[in-house]
Amino acid sequence: MIGNDIIDLRLSLSEKKSENQRFMAKVFTDEEKGFIRASDDPETILWLLWSMKEAAYKAHQRNYGLPRTLNPQSFSCTVNPFENMGKVYTGSKNYNVEFEVNSDYIYSQTSTQSTFHRIYSKVKPTKDQILEEICASLDLECPVFRLEKDSKGIPSLIGPNPKKKLPLSLSHHGNFTAFAIPLINS
Amino acid sequence: MSEKEIIERLKKIVEPYVQRSEGLENFQEKTDFLNDLEINSANLVDVVLDVEDEFDIEIDNDSMEGMLTVGDAKSIIQDKIKAE
């Protein structure tokens, strides 16, 4: 179970979404809106919550083989800013999400296993370029591996044994690409 | 409003958010906002808001949840216009 999400803040902060009440109403719960308003930097915090919801949604969708949906409000977040961690609740399930926020990007990730992740600068990477980056990072022999998305858009890394699909999560926004892959021996 | 007109108006709405412009060349019911047009999911919420304005309807979260293709959007718009 793995899910990640990256936000290029250069693109997102300029959208000034915290001032867009209709956007806020569609995406966030009343508690989340209160949390965002009360923060020192509402614009960054709203994108942090968005990315946490996205990461949890991807893990949840993979976990239960669910069809794709667009319902960010059905994922609600609590944040512990001192630990760079939070929890995302959906239905009776919840996901622990770790995050990293700096002046360039927000990265969120949820995983139940130890996970390798990498964030790098790359505008509009092709599927092959992403695969190359993954193989180089994990020391895999690239020609043997390939990336595949199933009918629900859930990606996997497929190795020499085609029956063995390794789960991974991909995210791309603006200048940044990120992937997360649970470590095979964990 | 004809289906053709709805789809033409939809195309104008989504254009500013499209990351993969080839996807617009064959804009039809099957066109997938995320896969074919590479609209990011936050911008898909913007599309929903713009659709509300353009067609003077309200799209609740249950309807928004399933708005992933041009055809999905067209059906939702038709249903909401009928219900007005």
Tab-separated table of C-alpha atoms in Angstrom:
chain	number	residue	atom	x	y	z
A	1	MET	CA	0.000	0.000	0.000
A	2	ILE	CA	1.684	3.115	-1.291
A	3	GLY	CA	0.647	6.593	-2.353
A	4	ASN	CA	2.527	9.817	-2.967
A	5	ASP	CA	1.975	13.312	-4.301
A	6	ILE	CA	4.146	16.253	-5.265
A	7	ILE	CA	3.132	19.895	-5.615
A	8	ASP	CA	5.264	22.480	-7.411
A	9	LEU	CA	4.675	25.510	-5.195
A	10	ARG	CA	5.818	27.957	-7.862
A	11	LEU	CA	2.729	26.961	-9.873
A	12	SER	CA	0.255	26.381	-7.049
A	13	LEU	CA	0.864	29.372	-4.779
A	14	SER	CA	0.189	31.806	-7.621
A	15	GLU	CA	-3.345	30.421	-7.959
A	16	LYS	CA	-4.332	32.068	-4.650
A	17	LYS	CA	-6.826	29.318	-3.951
A	18	SER	CA	-7.368	30.213	-0.282
A	19	GLU	CA	-9.282	33.274	-1.520
A	20	ASN	CA	-11.492	31.155	-3.770
A	21	GLN	CA	-14.386	30.223	-1.472
A	22	ARG	CA	-16.052	27.955	-4.017
A	23	PHE	CA	-12.871	25.938	-4.553
A	24	MET	CA	-12.361	25.707	-0.783
A	25	ALA	CA	-15.946	24.506	-0.301
A	26	LYS	CA	-15.596	21.728	-2.885
A	27	VAL	CA	-12.279	20.412	-1.577
A	28	PHE	CA	-12.115	20.868	2.189
A	29	THR	CA	-14.230	20.012	5.223
A	30	ASP	CA	-15.284	22.782	7.627
A	31	GLU	CA	-12.608	21.657	10.113
A	32	GLU	CA	-9.937	21.781	7.409
A	33	LYS	CA	-11.046	25.228	6.277
A	34	GLY	CA	-10.762	26.436	9.888
A	35	PHE	CA	-7.289	24.913	10.195
A	36	ILE	CA	-6.153	26.568	6.941
A	37	ARG	CA	-7.567	29.980	7.919
A	38	ALA	CA	-5.926	29.850	11.347
A	39	SER	CA	-2.482	29.000	9.970
A	40	ASP	CA	0.339	31.489	9.376
A	41	ASP	CA	0.515	30.572	5.705
A	42	PRO	CA	-2.944	29.512	4.473
A	43	GLU	CA	-1.884	29.172	0.846
A	44	THR	CA	0.871	26.637	1.613
A	45	ILE	CA	-1.212	24.757	4.193
A	46	LEU	CA	-4.096	24.275	1.796
A	47	TRP	CA	-1.754	22.654	-0.721
A	48	LEU	CA	-0.249	20.523	2.029
A	49	LEU	CA	-3.730	19.208	2.865
A	50	TRP	CA	-4.480	18.708	-0.829
A	51	SER	CA	-1.304	16.659	-1.332
A	52	MET	CA	-2.010	14.568	1.785
A	53	LYS	CA	-5.489	13.796	0.413
A	54	GLU	CA	-4.002	12.830	-2.958
A	55	ALA	CA	-1.386	10.527	-1.430
A	56	ALA	CA	-3.994	8.820	0.767
A	57	TYR	CA	-6.432	8.556	-2.144
A	58	LYS	CA	-3.826	6.766	-4.268
A	59	ALA	CA	-3.014	4.284	-1.481
A	60	HIS	CA	-6.725	3.743	-0.753
A	61	GLN	CA	-7.585	3.240	-4.409
A	62	ARG	CA	-4.772	0.681	-4.795
A	63	ASN	CA	-5.601	-1.053	-1.544
A	64	TYR	CA	-9.220	-1.752	-2.467
A	65	GLY	CA	-8.938	-1.754	-6.279
A	66	LEU	CA	-11.355	1.148	-6.479
A	67	PRO	CA	-12.269	3.044	-9.641
A	68	ARG	CA	-10.848	6.545	-10.016
A	69	THR	CA	-12.886	9.301	-8.396
A	70	LEU	CA	-12.662	13.021	-7.753
A	71	ASN	CA	-13.963	13.579	-4.237
A	72	PRO	CA	-11.279	15.317	-2.154
A	73	GLN	CA	-13.749	16.191	0.575
A	74	SER	CA	-14.280	12.515	1.378
A	75	PHE	CA	-10.650	12.413	2.567
A	76	SER	CA	-10.177	14.528	5.690
A	77	CYS	CA	-6.837	15.449	7.220
A	78	THR	CA	-5.359	16.148	10.618
A	79	VAL	CA	-1.835	17.539	10.744
A	80	ASN	CA	0.963	17.372	13.280
A	81	PRO	CA	3.227	20.139	11.939
A	82	PHE	CA	5.974	19.490	14.488
A	83	GLU	CA	6.522	15.923	13.303
A	84	ASN	CA	5.911	16.530	9.581
A	85	MET	CA	3.175	13.935	9.798
A	86	GLY	CA	-0.558	13.720	9.553
A	87	LYS	CA	-3.484	11.356	9.246
A	88	VAL	CA	-6.036	11.155	6.480
A	89	TYR	CA	-9.432	9.607	7.197
A	90	THR	CA	-11.800	8.175	4.626
A	91	GLY	CA	-14.830	6.131	5.599
A	92	SER	CA	-13.677	3.798	8.383
A	93	LYS	CA	-10.043	3.770	7.170
A	94	ASN	CA	-7.152	6.065	7.909
A	95	TYR	CA	-3.697	6.602	6.465
A	96	ASN	CA	-0.567	7.985	8.137
A	97	VAL	CA	1.040	10.488	5.831
A	98	GLU	CA	4.569	11.873	6.086
A	99	PHE	CA	5.314	15.137	4.365
A	100	GLU	CA	8.092	17.496	3.450
A	101	VAL	CA	7.506	21.199	2.836
A	102	ASN	CA	10.139	23.604	1.529
A	103	SER	CA	10.090	26.774	-0.550
A	104	ASP	CA	9.978	24.802	-3.831
A	105	TYR	CA	7.643	21.897	-3.275
A	106	ILE	CA	5.385	19.899	-0.991
A	107	TYR	CA	5.827	16.137	-0.962
A	108	SER	CA	3.428	13.744	0.792
A	109	GLN	CA	3.700	9.991	1.092
A	110	THR	CA	1.904	7.162	2.818
A	111	SER	CA	3.208	3.612	3.045
A	112	THR	CA	2.961	0.723	5.472
A	113	GLN	CA	6.410	-0.592	4.477
A	114	SER	CA	9.845	0.964	4.372
A	115	THR	CA	9.924	2.824	1.113
A	116	PHE	CA	12.448	4.343	-1.228
A	117	HIS	CA	11.431	7.676	-2.692
A	118	ARG	CA	13.074	10.226	-4.883
A	119	ILE	CA	12.071	13.745	-5.877
A	120	TYR	CA	13.828	15.324	-8.829
A	121	SER	CA	13.586	18.227	-11.199
A	122	LYS	CA	12.178	17.233	-14.553
A	123	VAL	CA	9.630	19.004	-16.723
A	124	LYS	CA	7.243	16.697	-18.615
A	125	PRO	CA	9.182	13.413	-18.253
A	126	THR	CA	8.290	10.583	-20.612
A	127	LYS	CA	7.405	7.149	-19.236
A	128	ASP	CA	10.814	5.852	-20.388
A	129	GLN	CA	12.647	8.676	-18.630
A	130	ILE	CA	10.803	7.953	-15.385
A	131	LEU	CA	11.640	4.254	-15.723
A	132	GLU	CA	15.312	5.096	-16.309
A	133	GLU	CA	15.378	7.248	-13.207
A	134	ILE	CA	13.773	4.481	-11.116
A	135	CYS	CA	16.189	1.838	-12.416
A	136	ALA	CA	19.213	4.077	-11.856
A	137	SER	CA	18.093	4.860	-8.299
A	138	LEU	CA	17.440	1.229	-7.363
A	139	ASP	CA	20.261	-0.285	-9.383
A	140	LEU	CA	17.920	-2.337	-11.560
A	141	GLU	CA	18.616	-3.458	-15.082
A	142	CYS	CA	16.415	-1.140	-17.038
A	143	PRO	CA	15.668	-3.247	-20.159
A	144	VAL	CA	14.218	-6.026	-17.999
A	145	PHE	CA	11.796	-3.734	-16.179
A	146	ARG	CA	8.819	-1.814	-17.426
A	147	LEU	CA	6.152	0.497	-16.034
A	148	GLU	CA	2.541	-0.461	-16.447
A	149	LYS	CA	-0.737	1.163	-15.472
A	150	ASP	CA	-3.817	-1.002	-15.029
A	151	SER	CA	-7.286	-0.064	-16.279
A	152	LYS	CA	-7.840	2.039	-13.164
A	153	GLY	CA	-4.630	3.974	-13.790
A	154	ILE	CA	-2.752	2.333	-10.905
A	155	PRO	CA	0.954	1.980	-11.792
A	156	SER	CA	3.247	-0.994	-11.144
A	157	LEU	CA	6.830	-1.863	-11.940
A	158	ILE	CA	7.125	-5.199	-13.686
A	159	GLY	CA	10.371	-7.159	-13.590
A	160	PRO	CA	11.774	-10.313	-15.170
A	161	ASN	CA	8.874	-12.348	-13.827
A	162	PRO	CA	5.812	-10.682	-15.412
A	163	LYS	CA	3.556	-12.167	-12.748
A	164	LYS	CA	5.384	-10.211	-10.098
A	165	LYS	CA	4.143	-6.662	-10.033
A	166	LEU	CA	5.906	-4.250	-7.721
A	167	PRO	CA	3.627	-1.473	-6.500
A	168	LEU	CA	4.864	2.060	-6.938
A	169	SER	CA	3.422	5.531	-6.821
A	170	LEU	CA	4.243	8.309	-9.280
A	171	SER	CA	3.544	11.998	-9.114
A	172	HIS	CA	4.434	14.835	-11.415
A	173	HIS	CA	3.685	18.548	-11.176
A	174	GLY	CA	5.352	21.467	-12.925
A	175	ASN	CA	9.073	21.190	-12.498
A	176	PHE	CA	9.042	18.147	-10.213
A	177	THR	CA	8.665	14.406	-10.534
A	178	ALA	CA	8.528	12.001	-7.597
A	179	PHE	CA	8.299	8.256	-7.241
A	180	ALA	CA	7.945	6.018	-4.208
A	181	ILE	CA	8.510	2.269	-4.185
A	182	PRO	CA	8.297	-0.087	-1.199
A	183	LEU	CA	11.607	-1.891	-0.677
A	184	ILE	CA	11.426	-5.440	-1.974
A	185	ASN	CA	13.068	-7.104	1.019
A	186	SER	CA	10.949	-5.268	3.588
B	1	MET	CA	-29.121	22.724	-25.679
B	2	SER	CA	-27.759	20.160	-28.145
B	3	GLU	CA	-25.112	17.636	-27.156
B	4	LYS	CA	-22.801	19.147	-29.731
B	5	GLU	CA	-23.158	22.595	-28.178
B	6	ILE	CA	-22.501	21.253	-24.670
B	7	ILE	CA	-19.334	19.510	-25.872
B	8	GLU	CA	-18.137	22.605	-27.750
B	9	ARG	CA	-18.605	24.758	-24.662
B	10	LEU	CA	-16.865	22.149	-22.525
B	11	LYS	CA	-13.872	22.182	-24.838
B	12	LYS	CA	-13.492	25.955	-24.375
B	13	ILE	CA	-13.707	25.531	-20.587
B	14	VAL	CA	-11.036	22.850	-20.294
B	15	GLU	CA	-8.563	24.344	-22.787
B	16	PRO	CA	-6.657	26.570	-20.321
B	17	TYR	CA	-5.977	23.564	-18.035
B	18	VAL	CA	-4.867	21.058	-20.672
B	19	GLN	CA	-1.241	19.869	-20.387
B	20	ARG	CA	-1.393	17.575	-23.409
B	21	SER	CA	-2.751	19.598	-26.328
B	22	GLU	CA	-2.819	16.589	-28.729
B	23	GLY	CA	-5.695	15.369	-26.614
B	24	LEU	CA	-7.818	18.314	-27.765
B	25	GLU	CA	-7.551	17.395	-31.443
B	26	ASN	CA	-9.956	14.533	-31.003
B	27	PHE	CA	-12.191	15.975	-28.285
B	28	GLN	CA	-15.121	13.589	-27.843
B	29	GLU	CA	-17.184	11.802	-25.188
B	30	LYS	CA	-14.468	9.226	-24.546
B	31	THR	CA	-11.813	11.896	-23.906
B	32	ASP	CA	-10.471	11.441	-20.384
B	33	PHE	CA	-9.618	14.645	-18.522
B	34	LEU	CA	-6.711	13.110	-16.610
B	35	ASN	CA	-5.295	10.524	-19.044
B	36	ASP	CA	-5.902	12.133	-22.454
B	37	LEU	CA	-5.711	15.831	-21.583
B	38	GLU	CA	-3.411	15.487	-18.543
B	39	ILE	CA	-5.372	18.051	-16.573
B	40	ASN	CA	-4.100	17.824	-12.992
B	41	SER	CA	-6.646	16.868	-10.373
B	42	ALA	CA	-6.685	20.271	-8.610
B	43	ASN	CA	-7.427	21.917	-11.970
B	44	LEU	CA	-10.210	19.393	-12.506
B	45	VAL	CA	-11.944	21.039	-9.542
B	46	ASP	CA	-11.491	24.358	-11.410
B	47	VAL	CA	-13.123	22.782	-14.458
B	48	VAL	CA	-16.106	21.783	-12.291
B	49	LEU	CA	-16.422	25.371	-11.008
B	50	ASP	CA	-16.188	26.786	-14.543
B	51	VAL	CA	-18.842	24.317	-15.743
B	52	GLU	CA	-21.137	25.515	-12.936
B	53	ASP	CA	-20.693	29.112	-14.105
B	54	GLU	CA	-21.008	28.421	-17.816
B	55	PHE	CA	-24.194	26.334	-17.537
B	56	ASP	CA	-25.612	28.014	-14.425
B	57	ILE	CA	-25.913	24.729	-12.511
B	58	GLU	CA	-24.631	23.346	-9.236
B	59	ILE	CA	-22.510	20.201	-9.262
B	60	ASP	CA	-22.577	18.481	-5.881
B	61	ASN	CA	-19.719	16.309	-4.641
B	62	ASP	CA	-21.501	13.074	-5.589
B	63	SER	CA	-21.705	14.210	-9.214
B	64	MET	CA	-18.209	15.677	-9.236
B	65	GLU	CA	-16.857	12.324	-8.039
B	66	GLY	CA	-17.666	10.684	-11.366
B	67	MET	CA	-16.715	13.528	-13.714
B	68	LEU	CA	-13.642	11.994	-15.356
B	69	THR	CA	-14.458	12.104	-19.070
B	70	VAL	CA	-16.119	14.538	-21.465
B	71	GLY	CA	-19.057	12.130	-21.672
B	72	ASP	CA	-19.396	12.062	-17.864
B	73	ALA	CA	-19.439	15.864	-17.794
B	74	LYS	CA	-21.963	16.052	-20.639
B	75	SER	CA	-24.374	13.673	-18.856
B	76	ILE	CA	-24.065	15.561	-15.570
B	77	ILE	CA	-24.719	18.897	-17.323
B	78	GLN	CA	-27.761	17.471	-19.156
B	79	ASP	CA	-29.200	16.028	-15.928
B	80	LYS	CA	-28.700	19.252	-13.983
B	81	ILE	CA	-30.179	21.439	-16.730
B	82	LYS	CA	-33.232	19.151	-16.828
B	83	ALA	CA	-33.604	19.368	-13.045
B	84	GLU	CA	-33.479	23.191	-12.997
